[in-house]
CSV table of C-alpha atoms and ligand atoms in Angstrom, one decimal:
chain,number,residue,atom,x,y,z
H,1,MET,CA,-63.1,-64.6,44.1
H,2,ASP,CA,-62.8,-61.7,41.7
H,3,TRP,CA,-65.6,-61.6,39.2
H,4,SER,CA,-65.2,-57.9,38.5
H,5,GLY,CA,-66.7,-56.8,35.3
H,6,ILE,CA,-69.3,-59.6,35.4
H,7,ASP,CA,-73.0,-58.7,36.2
H,8,MET,CA,-73.6,-61.8,38.3
H,9,PRO,CA,-77.4,-61.3,38.9
H,10,ALA,CA,-77.9,-60.8,35.1
H,11,LEU,CA,-75.8,-63.9,34.4
H,12,GLU,CA,-77.8,-66.0,36.9
H,13,ARG,CA,-81.1,-64.8,35.2
H,14,GLU,CA,-79.6,-65.8,31.8
H,15,LEU,CA,-78.6,-69.3,33.1
H,16,ALA,CA,-82.1,-69.8,34.5
H,17,ALA,CA,-83.7,-68.9,31.2
H,18,LEU,CA,-81.3,-71.3,29.4
H,19,ARG,CA,-82.1,-74.1,31.8
H,20,ARG,CA,-85.8,-73.6,31.3
H,21,GLU,CA,-85.3,-73.7,27.5
H,22,PHE,CA,-83.3,-76.9,27.7
H,23,HIS,CA,-85.9,-78.3,30.1
H,24,ARG,CA,-88.6,-77.6,27.5
H,25,TYR,CA,-86.9,-79.5,24.7
H,26,PRO,CA,-85.4,-82.6,26.4
H,27,GLU,CA,-83.6,-85.1,24.1
H,28,SER,CA,-82.5,-88.6,25.2
H,29,GLY,CA,-79.0,-90.1,24.6
H,30,TRP,CA,-77.6,-89.7,21.0
H,31,THR,CA,-80.7,-87.6,19.9
H,32,GLU,CA,-79.5,-84.3,21.5
H,33,PHE,CA,-79.7,-82.5,18.2
H,34,ARG,CA,-81.5,-79.3,19.1
H,35,THR,CA,-79.7,-79.3,22.4
H,36,THR,CA,-76.3,-79.5,20.9
H,37,ALA,CA,-77.1,-76.9,18.2
H,38,ARG,CA,-78.3,-74.5,20.9
H,39,ILE,CA,-75.1,-75.0,23.0
H,40,ILE,CA,-72.9,-74.4,19.9
H,41,GLU,CA,-74.8,-71.1,19.2
H,42,GLU,CA,-74.2,-69.9,22.7
H,43,LEU,CA,-70.5,-70.9,22.6
H,44,GLU,CA,-69.9,-69.3,19.2
H,45,GLN,CA,-71.4,-66.1,20.4
H,46,LEU,CA,-68.5,-66.0,22.9
H,47,GLY,CA,-66.1,-66.2,20.0
H,48,LEU,CA,-65.1,-69.8,20.9
H,49,ASP,CA,-64.0,-72.3,18.3
H,50,VAL,CA,-66.5,-75.2,18.8
H,51,ARG,CA,-66.0,-78.7,17.6
H,52,TYR,CA,-68.9,-81.1,16.9
H,53,GLY,CA,-70.3,-83.8,14.6
H,54,GLN,CA,-68.6,-86.9,13.3
H,55,ALA,CA,-65.1,-85.3,13.9
H,56,ILE,CA,-65.4,-85.5,17.7
H,57,HIS,CA,-66.6,-89.2,17.9
H,58,VAL,CA,-65.3,-92.7,17.3
H,59,PRO,CA,-68.4,-94.1,15.6
H,60,GLN,CA,-68.1,-97.7,16.8
H,61,GLN,CA,-67.6,-96.5,20.4
H,62,ARG,CA,-71.0,-94.7,20.6
H,63,TYR,CA,-72.7,-97.4,22.7
H,64,GLY,CA,-76.4,-98.0,23.0
H,65,LEU,CA,-77.4,-96.0,19.9
H,66,PRO,CA,-81.2,-95.8,19.5
H,67,SER,CA,-82.7,-97.4,16.3
H,68,ALA,CA,-82.0,-95.7,13.0
H,69,GLU,CA,-85.7,-94.8,12.8
H,70,LYS,CA,-85.7,-93.1,16.2
H,71,LEU,CA,-82.5,-91.3,15.4
H,72,GLU,CA,-84.1,-90.0,12.2
H,73,ASP,CA,-87.4,-89.1,13.8
H,74,CYS,CA,-85.7,-87.1,16.5
H,75,TRP,CA,-83.4,-85.4,13.9
H,76,GLN,CA,-86.4,-84.4,11.9
H,77,ARG,CA,-88.1,-83.1,15.0
H,78,ALA,CA,-85.1,-80.9,15.8
H,79,HIS,CA,-85.4,-79.2,12.4
H,80,ALA,CA,-88.7,-77.7,13.5
H,81,GLU,CA,-87.0,-76.4,16.7
H,82,THR,CA,-83.9,-74.7,15.4
H,83,LYS,CA,-83.0,-72.6,12.5
H,84,ARG,CA,-79.4,-74.0,12.5
H,85,HIS,CA,-80.0,-76.7,9.9
H,86,ASP,CA,-76.3,-76.5,9.0
H,87,LEU,CA,-75.4,-77.7,12.5
H,88,LEU,CA,-78.0,-80.5,12.5
H,89,GLU,CA,-76.5,-81.7,9.2
H,90,THR,CA,-73.2,-82.6,10.9
H,91,MET,CA,-75.0,-84.6,13.7
H,92,ARG,CA,-77.3,-86.8,11.6
H,93,GLY,CA,-77.2,-90.4,12.8
H,94,GLY,CA,-76.4,-89.6,16.4
H,95,TYR,CA,-73.2,-87.5,16.4
H,96,THR,CA,-74.3,-85.2,19.2
H,97,GLY,CA,-72.4,-83.3,21.9
H,98,CYS,CA,-69.7,-80.7,21.3
H,99,LEU,CA,-66.5,-79.3,22.8
H,100,ALA,CA,-64.7,-76.0,23.0
H,101,VAL,CA,-61.3,-74.8,24.1
H,102,ILE,CA,-60.8,-71.6,26.0
H,103,GLU,CA,-57.2,-70.5,25.7
H,104,GLY,CA,-55.9,-68.5,28.7
H,105,GLU,CA,-53.6,-65.5,28.2
H,106,GLN,CA,-50.9,-67.2,30.3
H,107,SER,CA,-49.4,-70.6,30.1
H,108,GLY,CA,-50.4,-73.4,32.4
H,109,PRO,CA,-52.2,-76.8,32.7
H,110,THR,CA,-55.0,-78.1,30.6
H,111,VAL,CA,-58.2,-78.4,32.6
H,112,ALA,CA,-61.2,-80.3,31.3
H,113,ILE,CA,-64.7,-79.7,32.5
H,114,ARG,CA,-67.4,-82.1,31.6
H,115,VAL,CA,-71.2,-81.7,31.7
H,116,ASP,CA,-73.7,-84.2,30.4
H,117,ILE,CA,-76.6,-83.1,28.2
H,118,ASP,CA,-79.1,-85.9,27.7
H,119,CYS,CA,-82.6,-86.4,29.3
H,120,ASN,CA,-84.4,-89.4,30.7
H,121,GLU,CA,-87.2,-91.4,29.1
H,122,VAL,CA,-89.7,-90.2,31.7
H,123,GLU,CA,-93.1,-88.6,31.2
H,124,GLU,CA,-93.2,-85.2,33.0
H,125,ASP,CA,-95.9,-84.4,35.5
H,126,ARG,CA,-98.6,-81.9,34.4
H,127,ASP,CA,-99.6,-81.1,38.0
H,128,ALA,CA,-99.8,-77.4,38.8
H,129,ALA,CA,-97.6,-78.1,41.9
H,130,HIS,CA,-94.8,-79.0,39.5
H,131,ARG,CA,-93.1,-75.7,38.6
H,132,PRO,CA,-92.2,-76.4,35.0
H,133,ALA,CA,-95.9,-77.2,34.3
H,134,ALA,CA,-97.1,-74.2,36.3
H,135,GLU,CA,-94.6,-71.8,34.7
H,136,GLY,CA,-94.9,-73.0,31.1
H,137,PHE,CA,-91.6,-74.8,30.5
H,138,ARG,CA,-92.8,-78.4,30.8
H,139,SER,CA,-91.4,-80.8,28.3
H,140,GLU,CA,-92.7,-80.5,24.7
H,141,HIS,CA,-91.5,-84.0,24.0
H,142,THR,CA,-93.8,-86.9,25.0
H,143,GLY,CA,-92.0,-89.4,27.1
H,144,CYS,CA,-88.9,-87.3,27.5
H,145,MET,CA,-87.9,-85.2,30.5
H,146,HIS,CA,-84.9,-83.7,32.1
H,147,ALA,CA,-85.4,-85.6,35.4
H,148,CYS,CA,-81.8,-85.8,36.4
H,149,GLY,CA,-80.8,-82.1,36.2
H,150,HIS,CA,-78.8,-82.4,33.0
H,151,ASP,CA,-80.7,-79.3,31.8
H,152,ALA,CA,-79.0,-77.5,34.7
H,153,HIS,CA,-75.7,-79.0,33.8
H,154,ILE,CA,-75.9,-77.6,30.3
H,155,ALA,CA,-76.8,-74.2,31.5
H,156,LEU,CA,-74.1,-74.0,34.1
H,157,GLY,CA,-71.6,-75.3,31.6
H,158,ILE,CA,-72.4,-72.4,29.3
H,159,GLY,CA,-72.1,-70.2,32.4
H,160,VAL,CA,-68.6,-71.5,33.0
H,161,ALA,CA,-67.7,-70.5,29.4
H,162,LYS,CA,-69.1,-67.0,29.9
H,163,LEU,CA,-67.2,-66.6,33.2
H,164,LEU,CA,-63.9,-67.8,31.8
H,165,CYS,CA,-64.1,-65.8,28.6
H,166,ALA,CA,-64.6,-62.7,30.8
H,167,GLN,CA,-61.6,-63.7,32.9
H,168,ARG,CA,-59.2,-64.8,30.1
H,169,HIS,CA,-56.5,-62.4,31.3
H,170,LEU,CA,-56.4,-64.4,34.6
H,171,LEU,CA,-56.5,-67.8,33.0
H,172,ARG,CA,-53.3,-69.8,33.1
H,173,GLY,CA,-53.3,-72.7,30.6
H,174,ARG,CA,-56.4,-73.8,28.7
H,175,VAL,CA,-59.8,-75.1,29.5
H,176,LEU,CA,-61.5,-77.8,27.5
H,177,LEU,CA,-65.3,-77.7,27.9
H,178,LEU,CA,-67.0,-81.0,27.1
H,179,PHE,CA,-70.7,-81.2,26.6
H,180,GLN,CA,-71.2,-85.0,26.6
H,181,PRO,CA,-74.2,-86.9,25.1
H,182,ALA,CA,-75.8,-90.1,26.4
H,183,GLU,CA,-74.7,-90.3,30.0
H,184,GLU,CA,-77.9,-92.1,30.9
H,185,GLY,CA,-77.2,-95.9,30.4
H,186,LEU,CA,-73.4,-95.1,30.6
H,187,ARG,CA,-73.2,-94.8,26.8
H,188,GLY,CA,-71.6,-91.6,25.8
H,189,ALA,CA,-68.3,-91.1,27.5
H,190,ALA,CA,-66.5,-94.0,25.8
H,191,SER,CA,-66.6,-92.3,22.4
H,192,PHE,CA,-65.2,-89.0,23.8
H,193,ALA,CA,-62.4,-90.9,25.6
H,194,ALA,CA,-61.6,-93.0,22.5
H,195,ALA,CA,-61.4,-89.9,20.4
H,196,GLY,CA,-58.4,-88.8,22.5
H,197,HIS,CA,-59.9,-85.5,23.7
H,198,LEU,CA,-58.4,-86.0,27.2
H,199,GLN,CA,-55.0,-87.0,26.0
H,200,ASP,CA,-53.3,-83.8,27.1
H,201,CYS,CA,-55.6,-83.1,30.0
H,202,ASP,CA,-54.0,-82.5,33.5
H,203,ARG,CA,-57.1,-82.0,35.5
H,204,LEU,CA,-60.7,-83.1,35.0
H,205,PHE,CA,-63.8,-81.8,36.9
H,206,GLY,CA,-67.3,-83.2,36.6
H,207,LEU,CA,-70.3,-82.0,38.5
H,208,HIS,CA,-73.8,-83.3,39.3
H,209,VAL,CA,-76.6,-81.3,40.9
H,210,GLY,CA,-78.8,-82.9,43.6
H,211,LEU,CA,-77.7,-86.4,44.6
H,212,MET,CA,-77.4,-84.9,48.1
H,213,ASP,CA,-80.6,-83.6,49.8
H,214,THR,CA,-79.1,-80.5,51.5
H,215,PRO,CA,-79.8,-76.8,51.6
H,216,VAL,CA,-78.5,-74.8,48.6
H,217,GLY,CA,-74.9,-73.8,49.3
H,218,THR,CA,-73.6,-77.3,50.2
H,219,VAL,CA,-71.0,-78.6,47.7
H,220,ALA,CA,-69.1,-81.9,47.9
H,221,ALA,CA,-65.6,-81.9,46.5
H,222,SER,CA,-65.6,-85.6,45.5
H,223,CYS,CA,-67.7,-88.7,45.2
H,224,ARG,CA,-67.0,-92.2,46.6
H,225,GLY,CA,-68.6,-95.5,45.7
H,226,PHE,CA,-69.2,-95.2,41.9
H,227,LEU,CA,-70.4,-98.7,40.9
H,228,ALA,CA,-68.8,-100.3,37.9
H,229,SER,CA,-71.6,-101.4,35.5
H,230,SER,CA,-72.1,-103.0,32.1
H,231,LYS,CA,-75.3,-103.1,30.0
H,232,PHE,CA,-75.9,-105.5,27.2
H,233,ASP,CA,-78.6,-107.1,25.1
H,234,VAL,CA,-78.5,-110.8,24.5
H,235,THR,CA,-80.3,-112.3,21.5
H,236,PHE,CA,-80.9,-116.1,21.3
H,237,HIS,CA,-81.4,-117.5,17.9
H,238,GLY,CA,-83.2,-120.8,17.4
H,239,VAL,CA,-85.3,-122.4,14.7
H,240,ALA,CA,-89.0,-122.0,14.2
H,241,ALA,CA,-91.1,-125.1,13.6
H,242,HIS,CA,-94.7,-126.3,14.0
H,243,ALA,CA,-95.1,-127.2,17.7
H,244,ALA,CA,-97.1,-130.4,16.9
H,245,LEU,CA,-96.2,-131.5,13.4
H,246,ALA,CA,-92.3,-131.1,13.6
H,247,PRO,CA,-91.2,-130.0,17.0
H,248,GLU,CA,-88.0,-132.0,16.6
H,249,GLN,CA,-87.0,-129.6,13.8
H,250,GLY,CA,-87.3,-126.6,16.0
H,251,ARG,CA,-84.7,-125.1,18.3
H,252,ASN,CA,-86.3,-123.3,21.2
H,253,ALA,CA,-84.8,-119.9,21.8
H,254,LEU,CA,-87.3,-119.1,24.6
H,255,ALA,CA,-86.2,-122.1,26.6
H,256,ALA,CA,-82.5,-121.1,26.1
H,257,ALA,CA,-83.2,-117.6,27.2
H,258,ALA,CA,-85.4,-118.6,30.2
H,259,THR,CA,-82.7,-121.0,31.4
H,260,ALA,CA,-80.0,-118.3,31.0
H,261,ALA,CA,-82.2,-115.8,32.9
H,262,LEU,CA,-82.5,-118.1,35.9
H,263,GLN,CA,-78.8,-119.0,35.9
H,264,LEU,CA,-77.8,-115.3,35.5
H,265,LEU,CA,-79.7,-114.5,38.7
H,266,ASP,CA,-77.7,-117.2,40.4
H,267,ILE,CA,-74.2,-115.6,39.7
H,268,PRO,CA,-72.7,-116.0,43.2
H,269,ALA,CA,-72.2,-113.1,45.6
H,270,ARG,CA,-68.6,-112.1,46.2
H,271,ALA,CA,-66.7,-111.9,49.4
H,272,ASP,CA,-64.8,-108.8,48.3
H,273,GLY,CA,-67.6,-106.5,47.5
H,274,LEU,CA,-71.0,-105.8,46.0
H,275,CYS,CA,-72.0,-107.8,42.9
H,276,ARG,CA,-75.3,-107.4,41.2
H,277,VAL,CA,-76.9,-108.9,38.1
H,278,ASN,CA,-80.3,-108.0,36.7
H,279,VAL,CA,-82.3,-109.4,33.8
H,280,GLY,CA,-84.6,-106.5,33.2
H,281,THR,CA,-86.6,-107.7,30.1
H,282,LEU,CA,-87.1,-110.9,28.2
H,283,HIS,CA,-89.1,-111.0,25.0
H,284,ALA,CA,-89.5,-114.2,23.1
H,285,GLY,CA,-91.5,-116.1,20.5
H,286,SER,CA,-94.0,-115.3,17.8
H,287,GLY,CA,-97.1,-117.4,18.3
H,288,ARG,CA,-98.7,-120.1,20.5
H,289,ASN,CA,-98.1,-123.0,18.2
H,290,VAL,CA,-94.6,-122.1,17.0
H,291,ILE,CA,-91.4,-123.2,18.5
H,292,PRO,CA,-89.9,-119.8,19.5
H,293,ALA,CA,-87.0,-118.9,17.1
H,294,LYS,CA,-85.9,-115.7,18.8
H,295,ALA,CA,-85.6,-114.3,22.4
H,296,VAL,CA,-84.0,-111.0,23.4
H,297,MET,CA,-83.1,-110.0,26.9
H,298,GLN,CA,-81.7,-106.8,28.5
H,299,VAL,CA,-79.1,-107.5,31.2
H,300,GLU,CA,-77.0,-105.4,33.4
H,301,THR,CA,-74.2,-106.2,35.9
H,302,ARG,CA,-72.8,-104.0,38.6
H,303,GLY,CA,-69.8,-104.3,40.9
H,304,ALA,CA,-68.1,-102.5,43.7
H,305,THR,CA,-64.9,-102.6,41.7
H,306,THR,CA,-64.2,-102.8,37.9
H,307,GLU,CA,-62.8,-106.3,38.5
H,308,ILE,CA,-66.0,-107.6,40.2
H,309,ASN,CA,-68.1,-106.2,37.4
H,310,ALA,CA,-65.8,-107.8,34.9
H,311,PHE,CA,-66.2,-111.1,36.7
H,312,ALA,CA,-70.1,-110.8,36.6
H,313,GLU,CA,-70.0,-109.8,32.9
H,314,ALA,CA,-67.7,-112.8,32.0
H,315,GLU,CA,-69.9,-115.2,34.0
H,316,ALA,CA,-73.0,-113.9,32.2
H,317,ALA,CA,-71.4,-114.5,28.8
H,318,ARG,CA,-70.4,-118.0,29.8
H,319,ILE,CA,-73.9,-118.8,31.1
H,320,CYS,CA,-75.7,-117.4,28.0
H,321,GLU,CA,-73.4,-119.4,25.7
H,322,ALA,CA,-74.0,-122.6,27.7
H,323,ALA,CA,-77.7,-122.2,27.8
H,324,ALA,CA,-77.8,-121.5,24.0
H,325,LYS,CA,-75.8,-124.6,23.4
H,326,GLN,CA,-78.0,-126.7,25.6
H,327,TYR,CA,-81.0,-126.0,23.4
H,328,GLY,CA,-79.1,-126.1,20.1
H,329,CYS,CA,-79.4,-122.4,19.7
H,330,THR,CA,-76.9,-119.6,19.2
H,331,CYS,CA,-76.6,-116.3,21.1
H,332,GLU,CA,-75.1,-112.9,20.4
H,333,THR,CA,-74.4,-110.1,22.8
H,334,VAL,CA,-74.6,-106.5,21.9
H,335,PHE,CA,-72.8,-104.2,24.3
H,336,MET,CA,-75.0,-101.2,25.2
H,337,GLY,CA,-72.9,-99.2,27.7
H,338,SER,CA,-70.5,-99.4,30.6
H,339,ALA,CA,-68.5,-97.6,33.1
H,340,GLY,CA,-65.8,-98.6,35.5
H,341,THR,CA,-65.5,-97.5,39.1
H,342,ALA,CA,-63.1,-94.7,39.9
H,343,VAL,CA,-61.5,-93.0,42.8
H,344,CYS,CA,-61.3,-89.2,42.9
H,345,ASP,CA,-57.6,-88.0,43.3
H,346,ALA,CA,-56.9,-86.9,46.9
H,347,PRO,CA,-54.4,-84.1,46.0
H,348,LEU,CA,-56.9,-82.5,43.6
H,349,VAL,CA,-59.7,-82.9,46.2
H,350,GLU,CA,-57.6,-81.0,48.7
H,351,GLN,CA,-57.2,-78.2,46.2
H,352,VAL,CA,-61.0,-78.1,45.7
H,353,LEU,CA,-61.5,-78.0,49.5
H,354,ARG,CA,-59.2,-74.9,49.6
H,355,ILE,CA,-60.6,-73.1,46.6
H,356,LEU,CA,-64.4,-73.6,47.0
H,357,PRO,CA,-65.1,-71.9,50.3
H,358,ALA,CA,-64.2,-68.5,48.7
H,359,VAL,CA,-66.8,-69.0,45.9
H,360,GLU,CA,-70.0,-66.8,46.3
H,361,GLY,CA,-73.0,-68.9,47.3
H,362,VAL,CA,-70.9,-71.8,48.7
H,363,GLU,CA,-71.6,-72.2,52.5
H,364,THR,CA,-70.4,-75.7,53.3
H,365,VAL,CA,-67.9,-77.8,51.5
H,366,LEU,CA,-67.9,-81.5,52.2
H,367,PRO,CA,-64.8,-83.6,51.4
H,368,GLU,CA,-66.9,-86.3,49.8
H,369,VAL,CA,-70.3,-87.8,49.3
H,370,GLU,CA,-71.2,-91.5,49.0
H,371,LEU,CA,-72.9,-92.6,45.8
H,372,ALA,CA,-74.3,-95.9,44.9
H,373,ILE,CA,-74.8,-95.3,41.2
H,374,GLY,CA,-73.0,-95.6,37.9
H,375,GLU,CA,-71.8,-92.4,36.2
H,376,ASP,CA,-69.8,-92.6,33.0
H,377,ILE,CA,-67.6,-89.7,34.1
H,378,THR,CA,-65.5,-92.6,35.5
H,379,THR,CA,-64.6,-93.5,31.9
H,380,LEU,CA,-63.2,-90.0,31.3
H,381,MET,CA,-61.6,-90.0,34.8
H,382,ALA,CA,-59.8,-93.2,33.8
H,383,ALA,CA,-58.6,-91.7,30.6
H,384,VAL,CA,-57.1,-88.7,32.5
H,385,GLN,CA,-55.6,-90.8,35.3
H,386,ALA,CA,-54.1,-93.2,32.8
H,387,HIS,CA,-51.4,-90.6,31.9
H,388,GLY,CA,-51.0,-89.2,35.4
H,389,GLY,CA,-53.7,-86.6,35.4
H,390,GLN,CA,-56.1,-86.1,38.3
H,391,ALA,CA,-59.9,-86.0,38.4
H,392,THR,CA,-62.8,-85.5,40.7
H,393,GLU,CA,-66.6,-85.2,40.5
H,394,LEU,CA,-68.3,-82.5,42.5
H,395,VAL,CA,-71.9,-82.6,43.8
H,396,VAL,CA,-73.8,-79.3,44.2
H,397,GLY,CA,-76.5,-80.1,46.8
H,398,MET,CA,-80.1,-78.8,46.8
H,399,PRO,CA,-83.3,-79.8,48.5
H,400,LEU,CA,-84.8,-82.9,46.9
H,401,PRO,CA,-88.6,-83.0,47.5
H,402,THR,CA,-88.8,-85.7,44.8
H,403,PRO,CA,-86.1,-88.2,43.7
H,404,HIS,CA,-84.1,-88.1,40.4
H,405,HIS,CA,-85.7,-89.8,37.4
H,406,ASN,CA,-89.1,-89.0,38.8
H,407,GLY,CA,-91.8,-87.1,36.7
H,408,SER,CA,-92.0,-84.2,39.2
H,409,PHE,CA,-88.2,-83.8,39.7
H,410,ASP,CA,-87.2,-80.1,39.7
H,411,VAL,CA,-84.0,-78.1,40.1
H,412,ASP,CA,-83.5,-75.3,42.5
H,413,GLU,CA,-82.1,-72.7,40.0
H,414,ARG,CA,-79.7,-71.2,42.6
H,415,VAL,CA,-77.4,-74.2,41.9
H,416,LEU,CA,-76.8,-72.7,38.4
H,417,GLY,CA,-74.8,-69.7,39.5
H,418,ILE,CA,-73.1,-71.7,42.3
H,419,GLY,CA,-72.1,-74.6,40.0
H,420,ALA,CA,-70.8,-72.3,37.3
H,421,ARG,CA,-68.8,-70.2,39.7
H,422,CYS,CA,-67.3,-73.4,41.4
H,423,LEU,CA,-66.2,-74.9,38.1
H,424,ALA,CA,-64.8,-71.5,36.8
H,425,ALA,CA,-63.0,-70.9,40.1
H,426,LEU,CA,-61.4,-74.4,39.8
H,427,ALA,CA,-60.3,-73.8,36.2
H,428,LEU,CA,-58.7,-70.5,37.3
H,429,HIS,CA,-57.1,-71.6,40.5
H,430,ALA,CA,-56.5,-75.4,40.5
H,431,ARG,CA,-52.8,-76.2,39.7
M,501,ZN,ZN1,-77.6,-87.5,36.0
């Protein structure tokens, strides 16, 4: 790989500093206000035309938005953490994330690269054995932490922009860089897909750090076993009444929800693949002597295929309706997020297997790694594959002393340079 003219050690130091900065100010899905502003600043310094705010979203397709109060609190918080109030103005109400196009000097395909930018709702460890705590870049935001490595994804995404801007004379076609909000809970990709950003895209690459406990230098060219999943909140509405004086006038929403919960857990297994349903929370009622008028539960379904997940979701809807009816209640379902399963395209994976061994820092390239998680890159993959484009998700391995989404999760910063070089090399050389 020819990176002549690029001071790679300096770039790696810069990416590590950026990763630490993003780590220090983590923001959860749809509240990535400071994060997005910082990304825009970095991209604009490269002379890139960056798009952001309402213009890049389809408002109704932003799933699982936090409450208006939370959006506003986080937005206010961001004002104290950036001078770019002009940028924040465009994102108010949860219009986070951004995208930029890098035009090559020669003609060729359109390659999209997607990184996710949100954090987890996890409290970060304070222990001195936890490097961010020991070295002064522990989260400043209570209850928020980059515990899935998306801070590394942002930094290496900026690294890709820096590498490609320096190599523009070699770039054939154009590269679309997507900094996607709200990946956690599978909430953010739908809005980007619905906005049509991937309409003309020939190739799509995603990347996740970790996920494989390996020495640094191991990269997987694709993932297998993305689970399709849907998340939704079901609210049962009944009628409150005095539990002793007029119980017959009440309609018991708690009874309807409890019945539904038990029935949901009984959705049958499938012969053709994994099928999972979980009722994660159930909150109901207002007082001991009142017939409960309201119950809310958080439900998720998962399936080995998009069809199995759709089956579980449809069964869940039927069961909730029936249980509501049984108790004279009504129910409404609010969709909070979803992703289908997806298959990485074999011809593209073959190209990745050919290109990556020449990338500095890459020692072993695996054809694929098995996942058993949902990742909403699948929504973007489907958008690209729908018009004949190809897509794959890479995994850049590193040692994992603690699991993802844990308060002492940490990133081996060597993956920053490796990840950035891999994605830049694919943008330059995949056809
Ligand atoms: Zn993640």
